C-alpha positions as CSV (number, residue, x, y, z in Angstrom):
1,X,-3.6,23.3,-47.4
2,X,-1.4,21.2,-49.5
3,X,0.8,18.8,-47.7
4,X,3.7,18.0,-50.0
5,X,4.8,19.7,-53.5
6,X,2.9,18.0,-56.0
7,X,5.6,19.1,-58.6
8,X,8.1,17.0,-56.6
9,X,10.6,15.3,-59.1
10,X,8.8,16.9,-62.5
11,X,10.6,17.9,-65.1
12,X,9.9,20.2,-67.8
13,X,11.6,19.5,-70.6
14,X,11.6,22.3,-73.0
15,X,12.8,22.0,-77.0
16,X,14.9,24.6,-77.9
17,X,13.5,26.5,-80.5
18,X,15.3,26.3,-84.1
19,X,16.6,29.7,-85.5
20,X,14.8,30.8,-88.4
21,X,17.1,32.8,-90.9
22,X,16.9,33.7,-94.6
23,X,19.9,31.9,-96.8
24,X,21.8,34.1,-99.1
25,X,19.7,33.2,-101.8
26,X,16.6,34.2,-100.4
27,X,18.4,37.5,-99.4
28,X,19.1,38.0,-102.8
29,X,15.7,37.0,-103.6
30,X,14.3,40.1,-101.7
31,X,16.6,42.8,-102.5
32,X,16.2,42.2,-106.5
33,X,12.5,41.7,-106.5
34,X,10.8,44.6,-108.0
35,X,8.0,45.9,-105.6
36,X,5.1,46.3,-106.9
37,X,4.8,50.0,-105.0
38,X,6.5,52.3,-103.3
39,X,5.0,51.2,-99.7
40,X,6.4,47.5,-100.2
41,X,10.0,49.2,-101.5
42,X,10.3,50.8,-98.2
43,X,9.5,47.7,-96.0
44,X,11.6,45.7,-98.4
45,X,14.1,47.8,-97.5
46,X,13.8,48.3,-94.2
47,X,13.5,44.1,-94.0
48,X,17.1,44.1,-95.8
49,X,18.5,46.8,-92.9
50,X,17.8,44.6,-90.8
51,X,19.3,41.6,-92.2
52,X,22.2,43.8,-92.6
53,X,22.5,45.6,-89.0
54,X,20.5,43.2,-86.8
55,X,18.4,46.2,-85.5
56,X,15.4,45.6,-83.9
57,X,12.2,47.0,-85.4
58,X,11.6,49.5,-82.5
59,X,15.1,50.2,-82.4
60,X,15.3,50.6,-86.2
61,X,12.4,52.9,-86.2
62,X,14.0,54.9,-83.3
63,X,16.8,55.8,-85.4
64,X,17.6,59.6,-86.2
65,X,20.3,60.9,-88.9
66,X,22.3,62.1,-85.8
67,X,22.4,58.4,-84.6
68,X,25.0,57.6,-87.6
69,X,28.3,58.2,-86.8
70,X,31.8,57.8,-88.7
71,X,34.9,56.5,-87.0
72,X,38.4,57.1,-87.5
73,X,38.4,54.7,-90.3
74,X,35.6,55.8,-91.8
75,X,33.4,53.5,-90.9
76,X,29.8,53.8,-90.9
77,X,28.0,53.1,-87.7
78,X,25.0,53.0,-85.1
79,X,25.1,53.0,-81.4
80,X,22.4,53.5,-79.0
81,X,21.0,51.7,-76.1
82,X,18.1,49.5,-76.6
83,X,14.7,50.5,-76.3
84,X,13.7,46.7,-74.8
85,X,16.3,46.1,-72.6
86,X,18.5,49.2,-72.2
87,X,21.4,47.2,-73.2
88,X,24.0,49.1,-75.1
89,X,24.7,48.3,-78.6
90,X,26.8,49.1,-81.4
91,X,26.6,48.0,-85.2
92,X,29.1,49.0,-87.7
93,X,27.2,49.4,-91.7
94,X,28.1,47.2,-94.2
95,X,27.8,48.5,-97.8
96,X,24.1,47.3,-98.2
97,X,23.0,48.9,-95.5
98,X,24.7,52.3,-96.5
99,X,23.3,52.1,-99.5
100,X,19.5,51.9,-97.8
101,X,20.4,54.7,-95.2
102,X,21.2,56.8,-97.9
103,X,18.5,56.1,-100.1
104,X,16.4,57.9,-97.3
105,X,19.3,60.2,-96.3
106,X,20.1,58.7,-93.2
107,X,16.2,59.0,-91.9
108,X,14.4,55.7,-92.4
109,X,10.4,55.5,-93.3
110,X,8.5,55.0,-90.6
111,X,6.2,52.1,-90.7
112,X,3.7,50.7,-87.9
113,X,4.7,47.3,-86.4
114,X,1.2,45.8,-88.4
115,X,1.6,47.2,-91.2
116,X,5.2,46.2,-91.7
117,X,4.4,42.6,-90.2
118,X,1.4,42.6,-92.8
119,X,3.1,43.4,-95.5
120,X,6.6,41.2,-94.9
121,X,4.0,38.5,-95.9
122,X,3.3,40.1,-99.2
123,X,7.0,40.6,-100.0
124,X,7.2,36.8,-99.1
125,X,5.0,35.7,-101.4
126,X,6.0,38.0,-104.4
127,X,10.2,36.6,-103.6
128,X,8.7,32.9,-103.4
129,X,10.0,32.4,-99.9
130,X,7.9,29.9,-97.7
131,X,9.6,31.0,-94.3
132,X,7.2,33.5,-92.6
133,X,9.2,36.9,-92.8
134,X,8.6,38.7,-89.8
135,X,11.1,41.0,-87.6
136,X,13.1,38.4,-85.7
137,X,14.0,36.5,-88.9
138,X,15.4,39.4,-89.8
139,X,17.6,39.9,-86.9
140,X,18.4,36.4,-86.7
141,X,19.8,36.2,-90.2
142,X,21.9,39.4,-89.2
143,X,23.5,37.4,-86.0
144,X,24.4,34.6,-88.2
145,X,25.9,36.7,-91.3
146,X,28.2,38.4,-88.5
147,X,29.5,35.0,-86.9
148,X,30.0,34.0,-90.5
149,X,32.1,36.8,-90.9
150,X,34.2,35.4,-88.3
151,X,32.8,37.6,-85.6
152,X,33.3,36.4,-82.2
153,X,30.2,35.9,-79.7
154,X,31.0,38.6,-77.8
155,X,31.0,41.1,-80.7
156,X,27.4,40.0,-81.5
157,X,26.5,40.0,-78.4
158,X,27.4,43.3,-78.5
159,X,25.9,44.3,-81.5
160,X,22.7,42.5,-81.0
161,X,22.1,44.6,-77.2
162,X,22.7,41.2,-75.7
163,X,23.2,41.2,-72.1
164,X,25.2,37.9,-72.1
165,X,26.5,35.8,-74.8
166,X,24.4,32.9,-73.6
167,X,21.6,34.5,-76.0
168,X,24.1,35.0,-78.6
169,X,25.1,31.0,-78.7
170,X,21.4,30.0,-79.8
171,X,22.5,31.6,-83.1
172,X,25.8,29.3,-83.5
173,X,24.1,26.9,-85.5
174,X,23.4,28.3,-88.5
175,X,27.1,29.6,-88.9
176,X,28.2,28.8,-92.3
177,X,25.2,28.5,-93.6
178,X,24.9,31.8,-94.8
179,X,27.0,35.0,-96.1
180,X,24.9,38.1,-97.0
């Protein structure tokens, strides 16, 4: 049996992790390439929705046409609760992403996670971008267009199905650095 902690007075010092997110220009990059076929259209455009909305992939493919709602402004917008963490979110559609959700009247393709992941890496090379394009970077680039916007923590939070805003903060760096 072991006597004394042998961790006594250790410290793990963990680096935070920098935020990967696309600039605007690689953004634009994406959503003017021409796709070689129909297959990488869709994931290009299902990349750009969530650049655009900061859904999740699962929660992006979860979405039904009775999910969009309008608001008294007429607004565009999603809400649901997410599939991870059960969180609530909310996320009001910006033009781009209208445009998308009605290119597929409101009922996105339905890719698997591998072949979407597979295939971001195609679109990557075809746009030139050297950043591995995967789901997250997606979502990340979405938290930090919103905080551009001038978006308070506690609306991405919300938006993003964070529980706290403490998750929210590790995307206040790249603020200003891009505006989709």
């Amino acid at each position: 049996m072991i006597q004394e902690n042998p961790f006594m007075g250790f410290k793990i010092c963990r680096k935070e992790k920098e935020v990967e997110f696309l600039t605007q220009e690689e953004v634009d990059r994406i959503r003017k390439a021409k796709m070689p076929t129909e297959g990488l259209e869709k994931i290009r455009d299902l990349f750009l929705f969530q650049c655009y909305t900061s859904l999740s992939y699962c929660d992006m493919m979860a979405l039904k046409p009775s999910d969009y709602k309008t608001n008294e402004y007429g607004h565009i917008y999603v809400t649901g609760e997410r599939l991870k963490t059960k969180v609530k979110f909310v996320t009001i559609l910006f033009e781009d992403a209208i445009s998308i959700a009605k290119k597929y009247d409101f009922c996105l393709p339905t890719i698997s996670n591998q072949r979407y992941n597979t295939n971001l890496k195609i679109i990557a090379n075809i746009c030139l971008i050297t950043k591995p394009l995967h789901t997250y970077i997606g979502r990340h680039t979405a938290a930090c267009y919103l905080l551009n916007k001038g978006l308070s923590m506690e609306v991405v939070a919300r938006i993003m199905g964070h529980s706290t805003t403490k998750i929210t903060r590790h995307y206040a760096k790249c603020v200003r650095h891009i505006s989709i």
